[in-house]
Coordinates of N, CA and C in Angstrom, one line a residue:
X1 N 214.4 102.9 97.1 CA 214.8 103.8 96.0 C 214.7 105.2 96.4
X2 N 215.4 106.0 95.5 CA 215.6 107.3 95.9 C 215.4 108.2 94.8
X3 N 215.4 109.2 95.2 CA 214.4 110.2 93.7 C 216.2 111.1 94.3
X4 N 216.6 111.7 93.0 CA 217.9 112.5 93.1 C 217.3 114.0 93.0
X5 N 217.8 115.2 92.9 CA 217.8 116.2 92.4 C 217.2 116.2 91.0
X6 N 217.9 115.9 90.1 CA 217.4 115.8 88.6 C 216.1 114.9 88.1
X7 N 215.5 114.4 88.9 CA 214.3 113.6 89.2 C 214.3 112.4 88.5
X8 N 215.5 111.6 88.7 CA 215.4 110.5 88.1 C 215.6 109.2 89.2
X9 N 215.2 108.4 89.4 CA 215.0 107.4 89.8 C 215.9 106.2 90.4
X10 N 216.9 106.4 90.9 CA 218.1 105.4 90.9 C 217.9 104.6 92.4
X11 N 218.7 103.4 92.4 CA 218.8 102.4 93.4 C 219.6 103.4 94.5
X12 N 219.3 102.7 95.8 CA 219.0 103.6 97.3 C 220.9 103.8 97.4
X13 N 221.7 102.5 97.4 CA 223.3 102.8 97.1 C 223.7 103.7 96.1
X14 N 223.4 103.9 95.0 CA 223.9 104.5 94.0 C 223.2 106.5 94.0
X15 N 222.0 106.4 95.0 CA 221.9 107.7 95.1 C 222.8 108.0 96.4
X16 N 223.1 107.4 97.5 CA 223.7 108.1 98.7 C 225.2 108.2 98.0
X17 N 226.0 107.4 97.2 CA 227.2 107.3 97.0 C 226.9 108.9 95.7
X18 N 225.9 109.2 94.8 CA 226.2 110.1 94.4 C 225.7 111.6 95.6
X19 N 225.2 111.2 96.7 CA 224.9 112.7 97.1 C 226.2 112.8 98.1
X20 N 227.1 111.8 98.4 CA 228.2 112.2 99.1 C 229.8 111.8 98.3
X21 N 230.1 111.3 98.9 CA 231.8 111.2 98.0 C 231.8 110.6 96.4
X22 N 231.0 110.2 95.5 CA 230.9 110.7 94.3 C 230.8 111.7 93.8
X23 N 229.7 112.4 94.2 CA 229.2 113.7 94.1 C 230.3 114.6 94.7
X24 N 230.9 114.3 95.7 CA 232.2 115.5 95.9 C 233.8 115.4 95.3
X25 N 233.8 114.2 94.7 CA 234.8 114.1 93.8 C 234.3 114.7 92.4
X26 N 233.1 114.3 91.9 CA 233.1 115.0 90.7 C 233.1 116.4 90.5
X27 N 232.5 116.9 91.5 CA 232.7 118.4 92.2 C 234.0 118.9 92.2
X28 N 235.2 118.0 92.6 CA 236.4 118.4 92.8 C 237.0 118.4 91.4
X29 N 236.5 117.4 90.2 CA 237.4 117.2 89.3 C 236.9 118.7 88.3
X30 N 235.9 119.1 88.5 CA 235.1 120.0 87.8 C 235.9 121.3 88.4
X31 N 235.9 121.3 89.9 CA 236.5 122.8 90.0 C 238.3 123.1 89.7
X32 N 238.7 121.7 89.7 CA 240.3 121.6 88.8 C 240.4 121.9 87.7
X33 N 239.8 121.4 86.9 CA 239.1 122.0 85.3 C 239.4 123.2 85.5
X34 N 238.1 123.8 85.7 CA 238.1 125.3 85.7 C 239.2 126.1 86.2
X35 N 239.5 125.3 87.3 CA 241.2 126.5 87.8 C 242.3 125.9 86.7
X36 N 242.5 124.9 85.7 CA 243.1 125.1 85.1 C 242.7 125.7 84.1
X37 N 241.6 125.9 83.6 CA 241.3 126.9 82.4 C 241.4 128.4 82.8
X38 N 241.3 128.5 84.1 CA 241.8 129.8 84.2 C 242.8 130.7 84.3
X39 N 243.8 129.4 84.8 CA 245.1 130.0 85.0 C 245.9 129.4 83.6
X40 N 245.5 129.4 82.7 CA 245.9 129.1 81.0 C 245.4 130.1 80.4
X41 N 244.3 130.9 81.2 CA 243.7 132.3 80.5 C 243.1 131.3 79.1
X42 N 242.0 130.3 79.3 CA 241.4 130.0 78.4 C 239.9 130.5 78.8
X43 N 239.7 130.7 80.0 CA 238.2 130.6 80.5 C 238.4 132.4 81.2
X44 N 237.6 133.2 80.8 CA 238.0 134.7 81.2 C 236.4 135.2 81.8
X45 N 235.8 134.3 81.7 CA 234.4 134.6 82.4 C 233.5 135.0 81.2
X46 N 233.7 135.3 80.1 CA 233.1 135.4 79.2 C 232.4 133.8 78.5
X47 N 231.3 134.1 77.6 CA 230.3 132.9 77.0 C 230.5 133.4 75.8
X48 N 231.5 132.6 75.1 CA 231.6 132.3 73.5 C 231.0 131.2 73.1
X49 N 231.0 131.3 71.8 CA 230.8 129.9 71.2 C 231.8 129.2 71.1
X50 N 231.7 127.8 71.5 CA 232.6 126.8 71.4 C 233.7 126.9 69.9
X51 N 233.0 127.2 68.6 CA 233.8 127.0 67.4 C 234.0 128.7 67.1
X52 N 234.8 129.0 66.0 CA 234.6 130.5 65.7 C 233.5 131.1 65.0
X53 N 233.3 132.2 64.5 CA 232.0 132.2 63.8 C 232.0 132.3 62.4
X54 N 233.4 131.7 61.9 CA 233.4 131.3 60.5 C 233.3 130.2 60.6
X55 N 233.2 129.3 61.5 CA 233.3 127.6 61.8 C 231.6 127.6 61.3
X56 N 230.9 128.5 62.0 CA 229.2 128.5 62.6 C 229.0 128.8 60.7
X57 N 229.4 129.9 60.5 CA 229.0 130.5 58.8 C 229.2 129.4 57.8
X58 N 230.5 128.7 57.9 CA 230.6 127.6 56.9 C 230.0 126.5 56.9
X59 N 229.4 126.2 58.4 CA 228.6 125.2 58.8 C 226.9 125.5 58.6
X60 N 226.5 126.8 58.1 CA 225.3 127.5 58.0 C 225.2 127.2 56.2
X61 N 226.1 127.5 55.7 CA 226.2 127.4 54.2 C 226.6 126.4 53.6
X62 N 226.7 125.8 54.3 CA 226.9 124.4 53.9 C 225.7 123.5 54.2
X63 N 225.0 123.5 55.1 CA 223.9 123.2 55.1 C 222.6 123.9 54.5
X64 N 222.6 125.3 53.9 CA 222.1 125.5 53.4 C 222.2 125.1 51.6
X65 N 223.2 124.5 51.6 CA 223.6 123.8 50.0 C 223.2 122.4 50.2
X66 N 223.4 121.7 51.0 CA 222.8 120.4 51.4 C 220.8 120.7 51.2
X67 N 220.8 121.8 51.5 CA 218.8 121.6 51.4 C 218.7 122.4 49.6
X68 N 219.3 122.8 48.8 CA 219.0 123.7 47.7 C 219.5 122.8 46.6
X69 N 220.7 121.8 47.1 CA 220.5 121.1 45.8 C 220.1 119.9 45.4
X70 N 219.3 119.5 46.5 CA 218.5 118.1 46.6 C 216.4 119.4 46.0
X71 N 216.4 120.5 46.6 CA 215.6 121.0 46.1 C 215.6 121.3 44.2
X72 N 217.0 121.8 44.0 CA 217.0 122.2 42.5 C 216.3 120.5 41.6
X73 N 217.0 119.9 42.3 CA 216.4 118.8 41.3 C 214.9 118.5 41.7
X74 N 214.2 118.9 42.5 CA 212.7 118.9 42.5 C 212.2 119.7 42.0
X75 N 212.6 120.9 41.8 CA 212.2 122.0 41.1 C 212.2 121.8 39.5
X76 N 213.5 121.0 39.2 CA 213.7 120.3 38.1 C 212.8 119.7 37.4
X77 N 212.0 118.4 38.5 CA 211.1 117.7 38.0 C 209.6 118.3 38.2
X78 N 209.3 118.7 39.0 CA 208.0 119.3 38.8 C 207.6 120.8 38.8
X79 N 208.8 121.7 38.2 CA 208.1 123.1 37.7 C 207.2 122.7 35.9
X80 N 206.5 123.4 35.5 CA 206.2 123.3 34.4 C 207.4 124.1 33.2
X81 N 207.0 123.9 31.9 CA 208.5 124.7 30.9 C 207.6 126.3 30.8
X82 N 206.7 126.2 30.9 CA 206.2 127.4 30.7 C 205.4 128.1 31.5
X83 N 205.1 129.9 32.7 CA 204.2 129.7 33.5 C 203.9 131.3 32.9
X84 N 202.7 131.9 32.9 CA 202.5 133.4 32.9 C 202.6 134.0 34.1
X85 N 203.6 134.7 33.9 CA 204.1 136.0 35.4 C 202.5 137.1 34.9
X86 N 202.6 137.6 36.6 CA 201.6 138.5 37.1 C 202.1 139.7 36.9
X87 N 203.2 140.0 37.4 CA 204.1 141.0 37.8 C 205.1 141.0 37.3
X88 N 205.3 141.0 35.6 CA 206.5 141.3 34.8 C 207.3 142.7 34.4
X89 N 206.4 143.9 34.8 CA 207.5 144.7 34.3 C 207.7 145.1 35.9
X90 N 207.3 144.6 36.9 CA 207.5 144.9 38.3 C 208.8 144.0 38.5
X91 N 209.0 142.7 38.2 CA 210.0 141.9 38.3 C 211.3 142.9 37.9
X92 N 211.4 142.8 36.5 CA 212.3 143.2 36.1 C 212.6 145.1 36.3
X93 N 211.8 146.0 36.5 CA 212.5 147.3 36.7 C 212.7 147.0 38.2
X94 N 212.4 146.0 39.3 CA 213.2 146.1 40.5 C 214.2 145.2 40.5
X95 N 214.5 144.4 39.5 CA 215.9 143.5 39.3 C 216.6 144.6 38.6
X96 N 216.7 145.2 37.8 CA 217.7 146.5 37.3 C 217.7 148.2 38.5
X97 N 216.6 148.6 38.8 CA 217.0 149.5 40.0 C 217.6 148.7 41.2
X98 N 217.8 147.8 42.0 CA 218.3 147.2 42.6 C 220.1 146.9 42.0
X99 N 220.1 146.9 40.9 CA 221.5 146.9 39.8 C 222.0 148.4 40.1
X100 N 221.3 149.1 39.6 CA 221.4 150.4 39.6 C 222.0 151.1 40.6
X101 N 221.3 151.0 41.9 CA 221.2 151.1 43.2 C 222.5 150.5 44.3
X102 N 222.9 149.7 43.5 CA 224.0 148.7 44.0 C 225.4 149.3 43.3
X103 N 225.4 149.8 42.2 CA 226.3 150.2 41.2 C 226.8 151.9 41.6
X104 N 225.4 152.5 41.8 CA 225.7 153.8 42.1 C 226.2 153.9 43.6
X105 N 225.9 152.8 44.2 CA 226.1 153.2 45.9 C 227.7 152.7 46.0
X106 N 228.2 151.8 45.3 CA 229.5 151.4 44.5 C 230.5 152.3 44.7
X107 N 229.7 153.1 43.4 CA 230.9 154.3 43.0 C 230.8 155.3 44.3
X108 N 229.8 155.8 44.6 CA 230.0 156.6 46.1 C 230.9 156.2 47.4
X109 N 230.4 155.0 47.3 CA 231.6 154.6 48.5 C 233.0 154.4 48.2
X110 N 233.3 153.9 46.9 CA 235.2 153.8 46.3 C 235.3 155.7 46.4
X111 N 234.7 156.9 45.6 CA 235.0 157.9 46.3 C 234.9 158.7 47.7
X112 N 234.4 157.7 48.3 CA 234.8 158.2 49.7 C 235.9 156.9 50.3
X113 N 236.5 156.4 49.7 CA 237.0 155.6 49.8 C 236.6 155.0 50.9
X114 N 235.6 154.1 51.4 CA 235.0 153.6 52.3 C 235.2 152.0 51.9
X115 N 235.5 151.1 52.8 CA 235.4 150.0 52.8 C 234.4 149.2 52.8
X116 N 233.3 149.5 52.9 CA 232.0 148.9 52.5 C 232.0 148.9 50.6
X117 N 232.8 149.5 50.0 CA 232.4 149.4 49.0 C 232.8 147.9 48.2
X118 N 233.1 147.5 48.8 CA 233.2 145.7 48.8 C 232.4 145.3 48.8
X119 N 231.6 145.3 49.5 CA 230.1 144.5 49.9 C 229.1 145.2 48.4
X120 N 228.7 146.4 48.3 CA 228.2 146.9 47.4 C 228.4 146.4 46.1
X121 N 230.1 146.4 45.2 CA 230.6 145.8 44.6 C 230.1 144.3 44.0
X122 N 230.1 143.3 45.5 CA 229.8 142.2 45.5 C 228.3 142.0 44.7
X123 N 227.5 142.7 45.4 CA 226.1 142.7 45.4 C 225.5 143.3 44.0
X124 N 226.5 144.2 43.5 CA 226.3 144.8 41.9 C 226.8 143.5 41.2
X125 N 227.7 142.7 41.1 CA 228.3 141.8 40.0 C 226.9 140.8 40.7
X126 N 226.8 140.4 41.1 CA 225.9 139.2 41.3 C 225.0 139.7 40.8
X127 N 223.8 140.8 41.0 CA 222.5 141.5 40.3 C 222.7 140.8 38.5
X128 N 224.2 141.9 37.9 CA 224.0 141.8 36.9 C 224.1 140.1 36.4
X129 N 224.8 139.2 37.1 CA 224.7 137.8 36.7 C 223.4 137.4 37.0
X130 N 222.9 137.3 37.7 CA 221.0 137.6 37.5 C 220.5 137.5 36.6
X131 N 220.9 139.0 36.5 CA 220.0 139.7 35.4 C 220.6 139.1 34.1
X132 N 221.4 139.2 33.9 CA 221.8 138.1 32.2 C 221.6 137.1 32.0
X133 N 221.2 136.3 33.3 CA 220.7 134.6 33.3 C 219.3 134.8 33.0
X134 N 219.0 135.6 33.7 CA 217.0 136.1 33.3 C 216.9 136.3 32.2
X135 N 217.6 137.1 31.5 CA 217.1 137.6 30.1 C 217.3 136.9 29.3
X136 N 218.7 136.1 29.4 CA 218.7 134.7 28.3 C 218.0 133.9 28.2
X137 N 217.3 133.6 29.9 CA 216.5 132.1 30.1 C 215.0 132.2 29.8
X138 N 214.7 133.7 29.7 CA 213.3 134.2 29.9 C 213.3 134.6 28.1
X139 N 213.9 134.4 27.8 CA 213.9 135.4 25.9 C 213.7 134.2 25.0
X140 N 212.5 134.8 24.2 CA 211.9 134.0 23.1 C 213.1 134.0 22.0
X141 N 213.1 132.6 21.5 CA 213.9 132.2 20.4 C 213.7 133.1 19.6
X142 N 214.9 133.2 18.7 CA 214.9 134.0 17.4 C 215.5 135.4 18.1
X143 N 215.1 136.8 17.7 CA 215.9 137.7 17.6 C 215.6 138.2 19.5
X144 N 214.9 137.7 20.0 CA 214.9 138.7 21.7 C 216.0 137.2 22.3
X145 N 216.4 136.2 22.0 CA 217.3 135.1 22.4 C 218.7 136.0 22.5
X146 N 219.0 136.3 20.6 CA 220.0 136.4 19.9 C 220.9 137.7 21.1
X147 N 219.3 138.8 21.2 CA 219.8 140.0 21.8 C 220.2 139.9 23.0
X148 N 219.5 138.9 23.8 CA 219.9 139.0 25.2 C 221.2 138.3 25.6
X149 N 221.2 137.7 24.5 CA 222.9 136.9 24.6 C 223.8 137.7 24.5
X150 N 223.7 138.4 22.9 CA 224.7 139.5 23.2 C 224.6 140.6 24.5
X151 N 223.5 140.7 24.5 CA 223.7 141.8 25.9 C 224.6 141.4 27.0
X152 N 224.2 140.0 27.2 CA 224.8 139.2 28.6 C 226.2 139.1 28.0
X153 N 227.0 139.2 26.7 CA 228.0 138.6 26.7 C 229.3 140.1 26.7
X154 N 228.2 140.8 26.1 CA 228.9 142.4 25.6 C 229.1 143.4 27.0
X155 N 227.6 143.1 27.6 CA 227.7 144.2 28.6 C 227.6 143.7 30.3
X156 N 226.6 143.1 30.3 CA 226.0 142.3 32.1 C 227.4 141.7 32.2
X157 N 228.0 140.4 31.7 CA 228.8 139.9 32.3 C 230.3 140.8 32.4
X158 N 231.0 140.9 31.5 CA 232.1 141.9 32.2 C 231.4 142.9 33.0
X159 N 230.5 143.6 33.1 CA 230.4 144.6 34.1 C 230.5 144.0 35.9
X160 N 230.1 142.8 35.8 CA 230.0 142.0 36.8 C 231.8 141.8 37.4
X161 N 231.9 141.1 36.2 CA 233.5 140.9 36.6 C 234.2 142.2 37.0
X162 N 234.1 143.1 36.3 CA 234.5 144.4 36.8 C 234.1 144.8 38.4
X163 N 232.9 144.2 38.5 CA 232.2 144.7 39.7 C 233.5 144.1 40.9
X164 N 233.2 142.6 40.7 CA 234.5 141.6 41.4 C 235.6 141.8 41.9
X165 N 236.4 142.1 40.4 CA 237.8 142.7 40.4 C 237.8 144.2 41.5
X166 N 237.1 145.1 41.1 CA 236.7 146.0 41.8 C 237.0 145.8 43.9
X167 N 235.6 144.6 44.0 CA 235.7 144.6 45.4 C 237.2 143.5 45.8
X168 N 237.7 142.8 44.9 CA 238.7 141.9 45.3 C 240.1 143.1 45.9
X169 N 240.2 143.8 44.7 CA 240.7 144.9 44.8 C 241.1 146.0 46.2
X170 N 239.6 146.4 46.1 CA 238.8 147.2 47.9 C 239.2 145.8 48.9
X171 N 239.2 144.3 49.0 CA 239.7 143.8 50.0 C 241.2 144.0 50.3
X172 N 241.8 143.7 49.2 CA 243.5 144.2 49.6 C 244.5 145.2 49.9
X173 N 242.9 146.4 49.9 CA 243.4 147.7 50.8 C 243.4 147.6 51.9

């Protein structure tokens, strides 16, 4: 028996046949490869990733939905209906400055007409969809329900959509 390079273990024929004319054929088939990837200008000496990096992103978010919605339904079954927050008016003035923040940095960038203001855009409509789910889902029946509906229906949600329209808009510049 013979111990190889890679430290595995093979019968005494099967290592001399890989350390000579095996081993220099596969050698050979390998460096044909590469001269044909190079003269097709596929191989430029550069280390990419095999897929593109929207292949990688959609394969990232998609498995991140594969683990969140096997989660929602546990969260489903064992959150309680009711819990006392620690940090309630800290929650909420940094869910609306964060709105705020996102809205005002918005309008700054469409006047400089900067193309980041897409991203900002993005990040202001989603806040306020948040924020109108929170208030509805968090508001005691009766008149703080009533209000937060209308709020979410009057004001949070079109301003959102606005926000959208907005960055869909800034993409087709």
């Amino acid at each position: 028996m013979t111990t190889t390079a890679i430290g595995s273990t093979l019968p005494a024929d099967i290592g001399r046949a890989m350390e000579g004319t095996l081993g220099d054929a596969i050698d050979d088939r390998v460096a044909d490869a590469l001269e044909d990837y190079i003269a097709e200008g596929r191989l430029d000496g550069r280390f990419r990733a095999r897929h593109s990096p929207g292949g990688l992103a959609a394969m990232v978010a998609a498995g991140v939905a594969a683990v969140l919605l096997p989660w929602c339904l546990i969260l489903a079954a064992t959150l309680p209906s009711s819990y006392e927050v620690g940090h309630w008016k800290l929650t909420w003035i940094g869910l609306d400055c964060g709105t705020a923040i996102a809205a005002g940095l918005t309008a700054y960038l469409l006047h400089k007409r900067n193309r980041h203001a897409v991203l900002t855009a993005m990040a202001a409509g989603t806040l306020l969809i948040a924020d109108a789910w929170f208030d509805v889902s968090t508001a005691a029946a009766g008149f703080d329900r009533t209000l937060s509906l209308t709020e979410a229906l009057l004001v949070e949600l079109p301003l959102a959509v606005c926000a959208f329209v907005v960055a869909a808009r800034e993409l087709k510049r």
